[in-house]
């Protein structure tokens, strides 16, 4: 029985990992967004808690700030595993570290993204929310490289 229990526990990370879904969204002619979203697996992450005003809450995931959940002890339900912009067939990975609960259904849709081109640079913006823990992310894509220039849950950034 003990062996069966250990075998079950050792497969949990793989069960969650197998639940990933891939998405391809067209943003403009010859510009696509490729993404992978899946279930959040707490066994694949280091979760740090803090104490403030007598209340314990999750303050870091994998040693860094995170987005997609409100302050408390509730874990994210989903995780944005990858996001890649494809321009004229060239794939450029985007930084998605710390991005959880991206949408209510866990998927990606063109309506959540805004793409602007200024000269040789593309500016990609997205609004993420599953109903709580709303946040915005912006990337600058230029010369085959991408830089996340903003990630914030501050409402001041939502209308910019």
Coordinates of C-alpha atoms in Angstrom, one line a residue:
X1 CA 0.0 0.0 0.0
X2 CA 2.8 2.4 0.9
X3 CA 4.5 1.8 -2.5
X4 CA 1.2 2.5 -4.3
X5 CA 0.8 5.8 -2.4
X6 CA 4.4 6.8 -3.3
X7 CA 3.8 5.8 -7.0
X8 CA 0.6 8.0 -7.0
X9 CA 2.4 11.0 -5.5
X10 CA 5.3 10.7 -7.9
X11 CA 2.9 10.9 -10.9
X12 CA 1.0 14.0 -9.8
X13 CA 3.4 16.4 -11.6
X14 CA 3.0 14.5 -14.8
X15 CA -0.8 14.3 -14.6
X16 CA -1.0 18.1 -14.3
X17 CA 1.6 18.6 -17.0
X18 CA -0.4 16.5 -19.4
X19 CA -3.3 18.8 -19.1
X20 CA -1.6 21.6 -21.1
X21 CA -3.5 23.0 -24.1
X22 CA -1.9 24.8 -27.0
X23 CA -3.3 27.8 -28.7
X24 CA -2.7 29.7 -32.0
X25 CA -4.2 33.1 -32.4
X26 CA -3.8 35.4 -35.4
X27 CA -3.1 39.0 -34.4
X28 CA -2.5 40.4 -37.9
X29 CA -1.5 39.2 -41.4
X30 CA 1.5 36.9 -40.9
X31 CA 1.6 37.6 -37.1
X32 CA 0.5 34.8 -34.8
X33 CA 0.6 34.2 -31.0
X34 CA 1.3 30.7 -29.9
X35 CA 0.6 29.8 -26.3
X36 CA 0.4 26.9 -23.9
X37 CA -1.8 27.0 -20.8
X38 CA -2.3 24.3 -18.3
X39 CA -3.2 23.4 -14.7
X40 CA -1.1 24.9 -12.0
X41 CA 0.9 22.2 -10.2
X42 CA 2.1 23.2 -6.8
X43 CA 4.7 20.4 -6.8
X44 CA 6.6 22.1 -9.7
X45 CA 6.9 25.4 -7.8
X46 CA 8.4 26.9 -4.7
X47 CA 5.6 28.7 -2.8
X48 CA 6.6 31.2 -0.1
X49 CA 4.2 32.6 2.4
X50 CA 4.5 35.8 4.4
X51 CA 2.6 37.2 7.4
X52 CA 1.2 40.7 7.6
X53 CA -1.3 42.1 10.1
X54 CA -1.7 38.6 11.5
X55 CA -2.7 37.1 8.2
X56 CA -0.7 34.6 6.2
X57 CA -0.6 34.9 2.4
X58 CA 1.3 33.7 -0.6
X59 CA 4.0 36.3 -1.3
X60 CA 6.3 34.7 -3.8
X61 CA 6.1 31.8 -6.3
X62 CA 9.5 30.5 -7.5
X63 CA 11.2 33.4 -5.6
X64 CA 9.5 36.2 -7.5
X65 CA 6.4 38.3 -7.8
X66 CA 3.4 36.7 -9.5
X67 CA 0.1 37.8 -11.0
X68 CA -3.3 36.3 -11.4
X69 CA -4.5 35.7 -7.8
X70 CA -5.6 38.0 -5.1
X71 CA -3.7 38.1 -1.8
X72 CA -4.4 35.1 0.3
X73 CA -3.5 31.4 0.5
X74 CA -5.5 30.2 -2.5
X75 CA -3.2 28.8 -5.2
X76 CA -3.6 29.6 -8.9
X77 CA -5.7 27.2 -11.0
X78 CA -3.9 27.6 -14.3
X79 CA -0.5 28.7 -15.5
X80 CA 0.7 30.3 -18.7
X81 CA 3.5 28.0 -19.6
X82 CA 4.6 29.7 -22.8
X83 CA 3.8 32.5 -25.2
X84 CA 5.5 33.0 -28.5
X85 CA 4.9 35.6 -31.2
X86 CA 5.5 34.4 -34.7
X87 CA 6.2 37.2 -37.3
X88 CA 6.6 36.2 -40.9
X89 CA 7.4 32.6 -39.8
X90 CA 10.0 33.6 -37.2
X91 CA 9.2 32.6 -33.6
X92 CA 10.2 34.8 -30.7
X93 CA 9.5 33.6 -27.1
X94 CA 7.9 36.1 -24.7
X95 CA 8.6 36.2 -21.0
X96 CA 5.6 34.7 -19.1
X97 CA 7.3 34.2 -15.7
X98 CA 4.9 34.8 -12.8
X99 CA 1.8 34.8 -15.0
X100 CA -1.1 32.6 -13.7
X101 CA -4.9 32.4 -14.1
X102 CA -4.7 34.2 -17.5
X103 CA -8.4 33.8 -18.4
X104 CA -11.6 32.4 -16.9
X105 CA -11.6 29.4 -19.3
X106 CA -7.9 29.0 -19.3
X107 CA -7.6 29.7 -23.1
X108 CA -6.2 32.5 -25.2
X109 CA -8.2 34.6 -27.7
X110 CA -7.4 37.4 -30.1
X111 CA -9.7 39.7 -28.2
X112 CA -7.4 39.8 -25.2
X113 CA -4.4 41.0 -27.2
X114 CA -3.6 44.3 -28.9
X115 CA -0.7 44.6 -31.4
X116 CA 0.8 47.8 -32.7
X117 CA 3.6 48.3 -35.1
X118 CA 5.9 51.4 -34.8
X119 CA 8.7 51.3 -37.3
X120 CA 10.5 48.0 -36.9
X121 CA 9.1 47.3 -33.5
X122 CA 5.9 45.5 -32.5
X123 CA 4.2 46.3 -29.2
X124 CA 2.0 43.6 -27.8
X125 CA -0.3 44.2 -24.9
X126 CA -2.7 41.8 -23.1
X127 CA -5.2 42.0 -20.3
X128 CA -5.4 38.9 -18.2
X129 CA -8.1 38.0 -15.7
X130 CA -10.1 35.0 -14.5
X131 CA -12.5 37.2 -12.6
X132 CA -10.0 38.0 -9.8
X133 CA -6.3 38.8 -9.8
X134 CA -6.5 41.0 -13.0
X135 CA -3.2 42.1 -14.5
X136 CA -1.8 43.6 -17.7
X137 CA 1.4 42.6 -19.6
X138 CA 3.2 44.5 -22.4
X139 CA 6.1 43.3 -24.6
X140 CA 8.3 45.1 -27.1
X141 CA 9.4 42.9 -30.0
X142 CA 12.2 44.1 -32.2
X143 CA 15.1 42.7 -34.1
X144 CA 14.1 39.1 -33.3
X145 CA 14.0 39.7 -29.6
X146 CA 11.2 40.3 -27.1
X147 CA 11.3 42.2 -23.8
X148 CA 8.5 42.3 -21.3
X149 CA 8.3 46.0 -20.6
X150 CA 5.4 45.9 -18.1
X151 CA 3.6 43.5 -15.9
X152 CA 1.2 45.0 -13.4
X153 CA -2.0 44.6 -11.4
X154 CA -2.1 48.4 -10.8
X155 CA -5.4 49.7 -12.3
X156 CA -3.6 52.8 -13.5
X157 CA -2.0 50.8 -16.3
X158 CA -5.3 49.2 -17.5
X159 CA -6.5 52.1 -19.6
X160 CA -3.1 53.1 -21.1

